[in-house]
Coordinates of C-alpha atoms in Angstrom, one line a residue:
M1 CA 137.0 152.7 160.3
T2 CA 139.2 152.2 157.3
D3 CA 142.3 150.1 157.2
Q4 CA 145.2 152.3 156.1
R5 CA 147.7 149.4 155.8
P6 CA 149.0 148.8 152.2
Q7 CA 148.1 145.5 150.5
Y8 CA 150.8 143.0 149.7
G9 CA 153.3 144.3 147.1
E10 CA 151.6 147.7 147.0
L11 CA 154.7 149.6 148.2
A12 CA 157.3 147.3 146.8
T13 CA 159.3 148.4 143.7
P14 CA 159.1 146.2 140.6
E15 CA 162.7 145.0 141.4
E16 CA 161.6 144.0 144.9
Q17 CA 158.5 142.3 143.6
R18 CA 160.6 140.3 141.1
R19 CA 163.1 139.3 143.8
A20 CA 160.3 138.1 146.1
A21 CA 158.8 136.1 143.3
G22 CA 162.2 134.4 142.6
L23 CA 162.6 136.1 139.2
P24 CA 165.9 137.7 137.9
P25 CA 166.1 141.5 137.9
L26 CA 164.8 143.3 134.8
G27 CA 168.3 144.2 133.6
E28 CA 169.5 140.6 133.7
L29 CA 166.9 139.3 131.3
P30 CA 168.3 138.0 128.0
P31 CA 167.0 139.8 125.0
A32 CA 164.0 138.1 123.4
P33 CA 164.8 136.3 120.2
P34 CA 163.3 138.0 117.1
V35 CA 160.0 136.5 116.0
V36 CA 160.4 134.9 112.6
Q37 CA 157.3 133.8 110.8
S38 CA 157.7 130.3 109.4
P39 CA 156.2 129.6 106.0
P40 CA 152.9 127.7 106.0
S41 CA 153.2 124.0 106.3
E42 CA 153.0 121.9 103.1
P43 CA 149.7 120.2 103.9
A44 CA 148.0 123.5 104.4
E45 CA 149.3 124.8 101.1
Q46 CA 148.3 121.6 99.4
A47 CA 144.8 121.7 100.8
R48 CA 144.4 125.3 99.7
G49 CA 145.9 124.6 96.3
L50 CA 143.8 121.5 95.7
S51 CA 140.5 123.3 96.5
R52 CA 141.5 126.1 94.2
S53 CA 142.9 124.0 91.5
R54 CA 139.7 121.9 91.1
P55 CA 137.0 124.2 89.9
V56 CA 136.0 121.7 87.2
D57 CA 135.5 119.0 89.9
R58 CA 133.3 121.5 92.0
F59 CA 131.3 122.4 88.9
A60 CA 130.8 118.8 87.8
T61 CA 129.8 117.7 91.3
I62 CA 127.3 120.5 91.8
G63 CA 125.9 120.0 88.3
L64 CA 125.4 116.2 88.9
L65 CA 123.8 116.9 92.3
A66 CA 121.4 119.4 90.7
Y67 CA 120.6 117.0 87.8
G68 CA 120.0 114.3 90.4
L69 CA 117.7 116.6 92.5
V70 CA 115.5 117.3 89.4
N71 CA 115.3 113.5 88.7
V72 CA 114.6 112.7 92.3
V73 CA 111.7 115.2 92.5
I74 CA 110.1 114.1 89.2
T75 CA 110.6 110.3 89.8
S76 CA 109.5 110.5 93.4
V77 CA 106.2 112.1 92.4
S78 CA 105.6 109.4 89.7
Y79 CA 106.5 106.6 92.2
L80 CA 103.8 107.9 94.5
D81 CA 101.3 106.7 91.9
L82 CA 103.2 103.5 91.1
P83 CA 100.2 101.5 89.8
T84 CA 99.8 103.9 86.9
V85 CA 103.6 103.8 86.2
M86 CA 103.6 100.0 86.2
D87 CA 100.6 99.8 83.9
Q88 CA 102.4 102.1 81.4
S89 CA 105.5 100.1 81.8
M90 CA 103.7 96.8 81.0
K91 CA 102.2 98.4 77.9
I92 CA 105.7 99.5 76.8
F93 CA 107.0 95.9 77.3
G94 CA 104.1 94.5 75.3
I95 CA 102.5 92.7 78.2
D96 CA 98.8 91.9 77.8
G97 CA 96.7 92.9 80.7
E98 CA 96.8 95.7 83.3
F99 CA 98.7 96.1 86.5
S100 CA 96.4 95.0 89.3
N101 CA 98.6 94.7 92.3
F102 CA 97.5 98.1 93.6
A103 CA 98.1 97.6 97.4
Q104 CA 101.7 96.6 97.0
G105 CA 102.2 99.1 94.2
R106 CA 101.2 102.0 96.5
L107 CA 103.2 100.7 99.4
W108 CA 106.4 100.0 97.5
G109 CA 106.0 103.1 95.4
T110 CA 106.0 105.2 98.6
I111 CA 109.0 103.3 100.0
A112 CA 110.9 103.8 96.7
A113 CA 110.1 107.6 96.6
A114 CA 111.3 107.9 100.2
L115 CA 114.5 106.0 99.4
L116 CA 115.2 108.2 96.4
V117 CA 115.0 111.3 98.6
V118 CA 117.2 109.8 101.4
G119 CA 119.7 108.5 98.8
W120 CA 120.1 111.9 97.2
A121 CA 120.4 113.6 100.6
L122 CA 123.1 111.2 101.7
T123 CA 124.9 111.6 98.4
A124 CA 124.7 115.4 98.6
A125 CA 125.9 115.5 102.2
L126 CA 128.9 113.3 101.4
S127 CA 129.7 115.3 98.3
I128 CA 129.6 118.6 100.2
R129 CA 131.8 117.2 102.9
R130 CA 134.4 116.1 100.4
L131 CA 134.2 119.4 98.5
R132 CA 134.9 121.3 101.7
R133 CA 137.9 119.1 102.4
G134 CA 139.3 119.8 98.9
K135 CA 139.1 116.1 97.8
L136 CA 138.2 114.9 94.3
T137 CA 134.4 114.5 94.4
W138 CA 132.8 114.3 90.9
W139 CA 132.4 110.5 91.3
V140 CA 130.4 110.6 94.5
P141 CA 127.1 111.7 92.9
L142 CA 127.5 109.0 90.2
V143 CA 128.2 106.2 92.7
G144 CA 125.4 107.5 95.0
A145 CA 123.0 107.4 92.0
V146 CA 123.9 103.8 91.1
I147 CA 123.6 102.6 94.7
T148 CA 120.3 104.4 95.2
M149 CA 118.8 103.2 92.0
A150 CA 119.8 99.6 92.7
V151 CA 117.9 99.7 96.0
V152 CA 114.9 101.6 94.5
S153 CA 114.8 99.1 91.6
A154 CA 114.5 96.3 94.0
C155 CA 111.6 98.1 95.7
I156 CA 109.9 98.6 92.4
A157 CA 110.4 94.9 91.4
V158 CA 108.5 93.6 94.4
P159 CA 105.0 94.7 93.2
M160 CA 105.8 94.0 89.5
F161 CA 106.9 90.4 90.2
N162 CA 103.8 89.8 92.3
D163 CA 101.4 91.0 89.6
P164 CA 99.3 88.3 87.9
A165 CA 99.6 89.8 84.4
F166 CA 103.4 90.1 84.7
I167 CA 103.7 86.5 86.0
A168 CA 101.6 85.2 83.1
Y169 CA 103.9 87.1 80.7
L170 CA 107.0 85.5 82.2
E171 CA 105.4 82.1 82.0
Q172 CA 104.7 82.4 78.3
M173 CA 108.2 83.6 77.4
P174 CA 110.4 81.0 75.7
G175 CA 112.6 79.3 78.3
G176 CA 110.4 80.6 81.1

């Protein structure tokens, strides 16, 4: 058994459907205003213009990050063997004796190497974020390097200032 009755609105004309919906008839609609494309807003133009007008900034930022990455890799590897690096540094400074604070040297060397990698990664992430936004960025790798090296230098100073040969050297210095 099939239902032969029409569904709601099936037999109504478009005019009857519009009247039932409370809409004006098709002939009474005002003409649609012509679509006029507005020029792009100034901030969008400025953002595009800034990112295009700073190729030197982009090149400098990427160059500094690449240089930093090479330094981080080489320095991190040497910090993993910090007692050897400290021994060589003591010879360069003219300190008699050898570096003997091996336990702290290995621990703080590993921490310093990890902090170098983390510092570079944070600097790179912030630099890329600023580059994508079209902001001036060349200074970010420089500031990131200074901050990272300050923290890493403090880590390296811990085993050095706890080494007996280095302490003896400081005590024999004039005014020390």
